[in-house]
Coordinates of C-alpha atoms and ligand atoms in Angstrom, one line a residue:
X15 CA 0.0 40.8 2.8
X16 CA -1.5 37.6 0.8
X17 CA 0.8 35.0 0.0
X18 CA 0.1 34.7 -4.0
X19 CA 1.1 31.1 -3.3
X20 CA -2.6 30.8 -1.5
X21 CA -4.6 31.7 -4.6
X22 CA -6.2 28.9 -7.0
X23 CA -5.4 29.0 -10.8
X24 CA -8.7 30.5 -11.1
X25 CA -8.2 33.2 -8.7
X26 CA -5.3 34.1 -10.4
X27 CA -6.7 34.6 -13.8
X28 CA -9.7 37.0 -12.3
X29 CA -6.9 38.9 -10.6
X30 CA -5.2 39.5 -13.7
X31 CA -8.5 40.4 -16.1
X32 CA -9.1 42.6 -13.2
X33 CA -6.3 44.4 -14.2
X34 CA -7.2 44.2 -17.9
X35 CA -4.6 41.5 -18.7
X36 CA -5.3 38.4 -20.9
X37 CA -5.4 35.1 -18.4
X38 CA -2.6 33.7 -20.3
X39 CA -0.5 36.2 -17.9
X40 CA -2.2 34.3 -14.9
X41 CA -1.0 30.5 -16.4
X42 CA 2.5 32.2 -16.6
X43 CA 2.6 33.6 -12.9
X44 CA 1.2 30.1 -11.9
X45 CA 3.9 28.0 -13.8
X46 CA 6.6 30.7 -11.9
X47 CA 5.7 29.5 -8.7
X48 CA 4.6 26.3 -8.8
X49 CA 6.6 24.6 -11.4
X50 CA 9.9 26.9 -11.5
X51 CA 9.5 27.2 -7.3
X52 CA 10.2 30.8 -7.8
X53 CA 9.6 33.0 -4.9
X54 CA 10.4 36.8 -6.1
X55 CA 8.4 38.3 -8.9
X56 CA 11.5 40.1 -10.2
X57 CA 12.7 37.3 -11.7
X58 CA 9.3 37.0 -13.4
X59 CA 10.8 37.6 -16.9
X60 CA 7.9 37.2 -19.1
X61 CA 5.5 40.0 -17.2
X62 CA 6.0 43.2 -18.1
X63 CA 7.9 45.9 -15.9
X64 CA 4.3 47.4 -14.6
X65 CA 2.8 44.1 -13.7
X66 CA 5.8 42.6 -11.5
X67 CA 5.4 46.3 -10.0
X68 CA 2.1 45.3 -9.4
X69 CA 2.1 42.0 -8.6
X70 CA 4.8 42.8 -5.9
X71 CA 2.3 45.3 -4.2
X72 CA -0.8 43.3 -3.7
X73 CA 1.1 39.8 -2.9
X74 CA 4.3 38.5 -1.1
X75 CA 5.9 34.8 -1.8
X76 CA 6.4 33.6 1.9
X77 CA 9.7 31.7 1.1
X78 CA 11.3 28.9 3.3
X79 CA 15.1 28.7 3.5
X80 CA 17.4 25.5 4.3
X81 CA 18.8 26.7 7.4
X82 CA 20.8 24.1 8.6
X83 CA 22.0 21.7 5.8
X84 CA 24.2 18.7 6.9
X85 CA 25.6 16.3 4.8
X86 CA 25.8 12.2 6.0
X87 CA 28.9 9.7 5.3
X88 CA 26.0 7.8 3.0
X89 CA 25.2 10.4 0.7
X90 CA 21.6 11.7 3.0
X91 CA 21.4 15.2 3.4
X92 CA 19.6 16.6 5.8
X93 CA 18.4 20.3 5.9
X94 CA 16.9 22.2 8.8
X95 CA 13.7 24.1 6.5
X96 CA 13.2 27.7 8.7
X97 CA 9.5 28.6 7.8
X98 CA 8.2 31.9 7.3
X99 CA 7.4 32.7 11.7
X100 CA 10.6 31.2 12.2
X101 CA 9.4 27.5 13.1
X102 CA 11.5 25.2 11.9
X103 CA 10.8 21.4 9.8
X104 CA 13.2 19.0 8.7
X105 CA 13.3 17.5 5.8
X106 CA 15.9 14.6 4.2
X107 CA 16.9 13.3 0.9
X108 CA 17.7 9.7 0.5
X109 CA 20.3 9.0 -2.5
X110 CA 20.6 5.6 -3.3
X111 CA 22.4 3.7 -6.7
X112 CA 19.4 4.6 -9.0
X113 CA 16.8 6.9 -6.9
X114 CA 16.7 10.1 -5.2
X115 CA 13.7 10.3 -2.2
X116 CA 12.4 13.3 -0.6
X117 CA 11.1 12.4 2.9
X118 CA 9.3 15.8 3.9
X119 CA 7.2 16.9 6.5
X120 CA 3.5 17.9 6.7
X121 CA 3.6 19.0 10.1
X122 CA 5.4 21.1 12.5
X123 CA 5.9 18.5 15.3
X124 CA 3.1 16.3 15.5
X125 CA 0.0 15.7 18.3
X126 CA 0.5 11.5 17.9
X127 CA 2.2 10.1 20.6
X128 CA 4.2 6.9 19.3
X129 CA 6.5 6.3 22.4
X130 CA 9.4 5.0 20.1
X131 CA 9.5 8.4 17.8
X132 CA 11.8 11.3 18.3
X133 CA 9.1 13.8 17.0
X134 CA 6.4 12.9 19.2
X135 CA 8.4 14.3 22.1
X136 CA 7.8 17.6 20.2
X137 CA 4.7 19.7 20.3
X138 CA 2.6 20.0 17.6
X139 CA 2.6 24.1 16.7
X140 CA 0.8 24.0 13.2
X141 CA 0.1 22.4 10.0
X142 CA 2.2 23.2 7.1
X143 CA 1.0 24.9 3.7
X144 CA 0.4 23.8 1.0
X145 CA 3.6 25.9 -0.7
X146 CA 5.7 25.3 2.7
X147 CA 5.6 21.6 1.7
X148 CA 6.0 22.1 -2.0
X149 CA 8.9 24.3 -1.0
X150 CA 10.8 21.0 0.3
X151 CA 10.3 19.0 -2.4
X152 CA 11.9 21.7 -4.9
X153 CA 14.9 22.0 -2.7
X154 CA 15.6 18.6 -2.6
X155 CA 14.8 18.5 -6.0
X156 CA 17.7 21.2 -7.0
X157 CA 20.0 19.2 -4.2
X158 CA 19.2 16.0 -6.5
X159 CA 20.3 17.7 -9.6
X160 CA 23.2 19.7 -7.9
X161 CA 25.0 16.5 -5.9
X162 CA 23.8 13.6 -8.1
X163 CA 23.0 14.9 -10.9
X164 CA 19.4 13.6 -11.2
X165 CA 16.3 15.0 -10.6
X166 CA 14.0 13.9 -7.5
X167 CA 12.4 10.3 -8.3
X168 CA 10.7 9.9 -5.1
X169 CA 8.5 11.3 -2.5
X170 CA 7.7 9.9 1.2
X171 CA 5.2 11.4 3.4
X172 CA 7.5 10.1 6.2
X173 CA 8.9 13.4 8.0
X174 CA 7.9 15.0 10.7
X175 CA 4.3 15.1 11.4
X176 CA 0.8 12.6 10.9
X177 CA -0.3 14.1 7.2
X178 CA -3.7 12.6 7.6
X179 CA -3.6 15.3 10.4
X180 CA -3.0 17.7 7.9
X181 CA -5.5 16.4 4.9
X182 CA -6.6 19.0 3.1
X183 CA -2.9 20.3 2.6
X184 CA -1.3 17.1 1.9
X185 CA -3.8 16.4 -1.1
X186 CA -3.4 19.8 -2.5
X187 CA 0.3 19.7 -2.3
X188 CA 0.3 16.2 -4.2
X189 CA -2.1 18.1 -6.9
X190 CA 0.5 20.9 -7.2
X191 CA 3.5 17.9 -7.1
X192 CA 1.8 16.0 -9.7
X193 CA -0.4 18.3 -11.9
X194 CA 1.8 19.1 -15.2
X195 CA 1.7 22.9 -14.2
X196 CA 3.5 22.0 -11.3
X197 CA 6.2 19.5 -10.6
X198 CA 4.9 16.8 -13.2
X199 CA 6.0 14.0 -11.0
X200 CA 4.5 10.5 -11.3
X201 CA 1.7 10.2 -8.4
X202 CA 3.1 6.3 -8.4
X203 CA 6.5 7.5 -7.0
X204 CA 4.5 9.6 -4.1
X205 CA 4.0 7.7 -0.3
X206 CA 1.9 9.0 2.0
X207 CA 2.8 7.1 5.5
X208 CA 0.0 7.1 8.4
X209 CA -0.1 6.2 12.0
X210 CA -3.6 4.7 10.5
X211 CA -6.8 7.2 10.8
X212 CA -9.5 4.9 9.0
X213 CA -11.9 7.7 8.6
X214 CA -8.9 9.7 6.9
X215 CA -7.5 6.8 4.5
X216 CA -10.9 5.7 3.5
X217 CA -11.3 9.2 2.2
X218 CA -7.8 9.7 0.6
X219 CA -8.5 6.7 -1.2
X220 CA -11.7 8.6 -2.6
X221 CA -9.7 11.1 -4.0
X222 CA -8.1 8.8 -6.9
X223 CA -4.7 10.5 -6.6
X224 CA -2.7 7.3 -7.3
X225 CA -0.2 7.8 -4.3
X226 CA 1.0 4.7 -2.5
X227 CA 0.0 4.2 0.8
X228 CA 2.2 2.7 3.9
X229 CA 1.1 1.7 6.9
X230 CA 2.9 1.7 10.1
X231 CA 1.5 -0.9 12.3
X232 CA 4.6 -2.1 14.4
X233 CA 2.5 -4.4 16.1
X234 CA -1.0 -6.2 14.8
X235 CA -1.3 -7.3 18.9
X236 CA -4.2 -4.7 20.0
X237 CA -3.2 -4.1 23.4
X238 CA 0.7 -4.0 22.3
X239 CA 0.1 -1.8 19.5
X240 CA -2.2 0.6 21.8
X241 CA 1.2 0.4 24.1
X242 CA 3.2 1.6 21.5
X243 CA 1.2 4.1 19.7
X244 CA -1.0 5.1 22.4
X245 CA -3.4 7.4 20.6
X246 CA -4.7 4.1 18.7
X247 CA -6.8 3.0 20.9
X248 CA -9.3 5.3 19.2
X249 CA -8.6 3.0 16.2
X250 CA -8.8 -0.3 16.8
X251 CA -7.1 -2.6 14.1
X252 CA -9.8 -4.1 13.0
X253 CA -11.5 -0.2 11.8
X254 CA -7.7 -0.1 10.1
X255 CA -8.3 -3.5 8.3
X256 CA -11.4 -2.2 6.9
X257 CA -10.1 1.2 6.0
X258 CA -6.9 -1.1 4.2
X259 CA -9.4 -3.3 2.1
X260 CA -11.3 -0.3 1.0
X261 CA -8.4 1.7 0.1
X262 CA -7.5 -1.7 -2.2
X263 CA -10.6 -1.9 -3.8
X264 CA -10.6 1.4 -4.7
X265 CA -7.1 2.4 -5.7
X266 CA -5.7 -1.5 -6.5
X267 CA -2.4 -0.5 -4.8
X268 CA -1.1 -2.9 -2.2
X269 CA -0.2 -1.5 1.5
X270 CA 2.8 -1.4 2.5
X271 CA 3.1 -1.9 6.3
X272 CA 6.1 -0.2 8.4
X273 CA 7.5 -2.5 11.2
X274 CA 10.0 -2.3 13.5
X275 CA 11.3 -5.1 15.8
X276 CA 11.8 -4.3 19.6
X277 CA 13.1 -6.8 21.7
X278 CA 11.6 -7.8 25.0
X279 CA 8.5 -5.3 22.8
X280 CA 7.0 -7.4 19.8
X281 CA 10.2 -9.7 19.6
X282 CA 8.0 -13.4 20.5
X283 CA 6.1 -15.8 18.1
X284 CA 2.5 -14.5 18.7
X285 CA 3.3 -11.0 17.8
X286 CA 5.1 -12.5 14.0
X287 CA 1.7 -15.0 13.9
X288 CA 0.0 -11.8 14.3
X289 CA 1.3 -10.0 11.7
X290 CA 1.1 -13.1 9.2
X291 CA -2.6 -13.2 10.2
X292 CA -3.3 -9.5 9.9
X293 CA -1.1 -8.9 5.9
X294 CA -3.5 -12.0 4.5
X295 CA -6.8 -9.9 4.8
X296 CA -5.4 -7.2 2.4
X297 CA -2.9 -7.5 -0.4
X298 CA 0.3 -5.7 1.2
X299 CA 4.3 -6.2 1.8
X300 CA 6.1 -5.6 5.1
X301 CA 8.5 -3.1 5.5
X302 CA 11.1 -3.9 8.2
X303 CA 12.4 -0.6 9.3
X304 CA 16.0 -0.5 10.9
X305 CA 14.9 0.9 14.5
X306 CA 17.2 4.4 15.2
X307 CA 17.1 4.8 18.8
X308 CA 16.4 8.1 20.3
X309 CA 17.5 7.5 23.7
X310 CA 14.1 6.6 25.9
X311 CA 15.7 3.3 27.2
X312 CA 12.7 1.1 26.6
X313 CA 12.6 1.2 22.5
X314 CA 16.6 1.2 22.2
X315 CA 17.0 -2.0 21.5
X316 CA 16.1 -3.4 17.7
X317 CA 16.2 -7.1 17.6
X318 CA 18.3 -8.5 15.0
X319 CA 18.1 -11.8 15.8
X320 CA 13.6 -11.7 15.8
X321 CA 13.8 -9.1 12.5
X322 CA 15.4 -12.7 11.1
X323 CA 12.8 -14.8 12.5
X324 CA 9.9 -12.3 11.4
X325 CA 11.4 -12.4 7.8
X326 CA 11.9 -16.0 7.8
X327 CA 8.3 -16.6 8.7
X328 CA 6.7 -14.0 6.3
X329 CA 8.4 -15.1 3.2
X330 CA 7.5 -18.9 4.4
X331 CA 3.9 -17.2 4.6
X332 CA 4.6 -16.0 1.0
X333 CA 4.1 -12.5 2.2
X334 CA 6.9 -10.2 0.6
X335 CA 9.5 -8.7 3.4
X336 CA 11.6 -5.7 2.7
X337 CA 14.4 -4.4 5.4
X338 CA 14.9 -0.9 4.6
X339 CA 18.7 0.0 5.7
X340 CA 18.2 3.0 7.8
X341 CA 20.4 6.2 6.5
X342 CA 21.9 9.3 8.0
X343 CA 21.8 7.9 11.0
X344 CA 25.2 9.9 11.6
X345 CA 23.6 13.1 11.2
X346 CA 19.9 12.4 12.7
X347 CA 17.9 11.9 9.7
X348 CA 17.3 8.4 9.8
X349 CA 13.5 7.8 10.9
X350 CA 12.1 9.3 13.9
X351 CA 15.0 11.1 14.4
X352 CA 13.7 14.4 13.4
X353 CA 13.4 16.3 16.5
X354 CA 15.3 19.8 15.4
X355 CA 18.2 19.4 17.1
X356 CA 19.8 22.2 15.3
X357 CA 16.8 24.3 15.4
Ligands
LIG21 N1 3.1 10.0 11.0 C1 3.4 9.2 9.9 C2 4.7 9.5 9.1 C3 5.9 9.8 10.0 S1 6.8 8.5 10.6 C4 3.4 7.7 10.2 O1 3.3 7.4 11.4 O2 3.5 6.9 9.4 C5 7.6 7.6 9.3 C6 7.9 6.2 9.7 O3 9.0 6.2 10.6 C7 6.8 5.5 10.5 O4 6.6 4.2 10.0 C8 7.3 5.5 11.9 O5 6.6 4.5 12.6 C9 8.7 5.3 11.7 N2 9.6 5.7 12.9 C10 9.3 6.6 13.8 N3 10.3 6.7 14.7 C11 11.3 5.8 14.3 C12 12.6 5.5 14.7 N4 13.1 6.0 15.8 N5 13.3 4.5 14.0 C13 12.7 4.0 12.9 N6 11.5 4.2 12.4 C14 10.8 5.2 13.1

């Protein structure tokens, strides 16, 4: 049976004057599922009796249930999502003092290859839908409200998966996420991070959506960065660059650029000159990102003592420098961690 959850607004409303009821009925079913994140038509209150009837008899509501949910020392939860065919995602919310972020996935594994990331060792199996990655957002959403007492602030495209990979699904979902039918969330508190497809974020710049975009470079040394990530040498950084400086005269939103230091890896002065070189062509920040090792001996080691050389030398390059703590490392969520463990 059709998911109802696959049908436009406008499909919904000839469905209903199909059945000789006023497309008001069709803005209330919509605002059930996308805004309330309801998934059986019982609970439908407004429709009448017959039409719930109906509605339950020519559509289902695939639903996704937190299957494992574990709970960190530093407030991250992280749940195990089981999807409809029994394939599972993860997603993680990130508390801190004044926000609450949803990092979800877009895919089920993913087909990049990053040598350093805990997901990569999985296999792709499929995109997610549209309402599969809705469905995460809500949860953590009632989590937010239910353990902190807040509602969701923020949203990171930083999960499991390469959502360029998944384009048409990922902009969709941050329609439904944003639209005031849906969610209503501000598109200003939505990241999407990529692996960098310059094809891909030239034309998710096109689609004005006001999302954020973050970068993760790791290394602006060609033949290091190719080492690292090895599906980019399809993209060299310069195709990246350009892609970057478009997606900033387009959308006036600065990059921000995902880095992790490695010693004996990207740890030495012309990798740091590198980067300096490569943030002055577009305006951007650099995230340092607390590498979580996942065990594959070359990548295990984060060095402390070059993340304080790399920041010294970007602030004295006036380039900003954030080090983002990494959290639920205790529990697996932390960044490229998500590999299913419970699954
Ligand atoms: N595919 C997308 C989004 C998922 S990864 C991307 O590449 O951006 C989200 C971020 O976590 C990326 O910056 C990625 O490089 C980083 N990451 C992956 N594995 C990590 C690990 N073990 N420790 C810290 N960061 C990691």
């Amino acid at each position: 049976m059709k998911d109802i959850r696959t049908l436009s607004l406008e499909e919904l409303i000839a469905y209903f004057e199909k059945h000789g009821e006023k497309s008001f009925r069709a803005k209330q079913v919509y605002d059930w599922i996308w805004s309330k994140n309801l998934h059986t038509f019982e609970e439908m209150t407004n429709l009448s009796k017959k039409m719930r009837t109906q509605l339950a008899s020519d559509f289902t509501i695939l639903p996704v249930s937190a299957h494992v949910v574990q709970h960190s020392k530093d407030g991250t939860i992280k749940n195990g999502v089981k999807l409809h065919d029994g394939l599972m995602v993860e997603s993680v919310l990130i508390p801190t003092e004044t926000r609450t972020t949803a990092c979800v996935s877009s895919q089920v594994g993913c087909s990049l290859n990053c040598e350093f990331c805990a997901t990569a060792k999985l296999k792709r199996m499929r995109n997610l839908e549209v309402a599969e990655i809705v469905d995460q957002v809500a949860l953590i959403d009632r989590q937010s409200k239910e353990f902190f007492d807040r509602p969701l602030s923020n949203i990171v495209f930083m999960g499991m998966g390469e959502p360029m990979m998944n384009y048409p699904n990922v902009v969709e979902t941050i329609k439904k996420i944003t639209q005031p039918e849906g969610l209503g969330m501000s598109p200003r508190r939505i990241t999407v991070s990529t692996s960098g497809i310059p094809k891909m974020i030239k034309m998710l710049a096109d689609e004005e959506l006001k999302v954020k975009l973050a970068l993760s470079l790791h290394s602006a040394v060609e033949k290091s960065r190719n080492e690292i990530m090895p599906f980019s040498t399809k993209f060299p950084l310069t195709d990246i660059m350009e892609a970057l400086q478009y997606w900033y005269r387009k959308t006036k939103s600065e990059i921000t650029f995902e880095y992790c230091v490695w010693k004996g890896i990207n740890d030495d002065e012309a990798h740091i000159k590198a980067l300096i070189k490569y943030c002055r062509q577009v305006p951007s920040k650099v995230n340092l990102i607390q590498y979580n090792p996942i065990g594959e001996g070359k990548f295990d080691h984060r060095s402390e003592e070059a993340e304080q050389r790399y920041i010294q030398a970007l602030e004295q390059a006036g380039i900003t420098v954030l080090v983002r703590r990494s959290r639920g490392g205790d529990i697996d969520a932390a960044c490229g961690q998500l590999a299913n463990k419970n699954g």
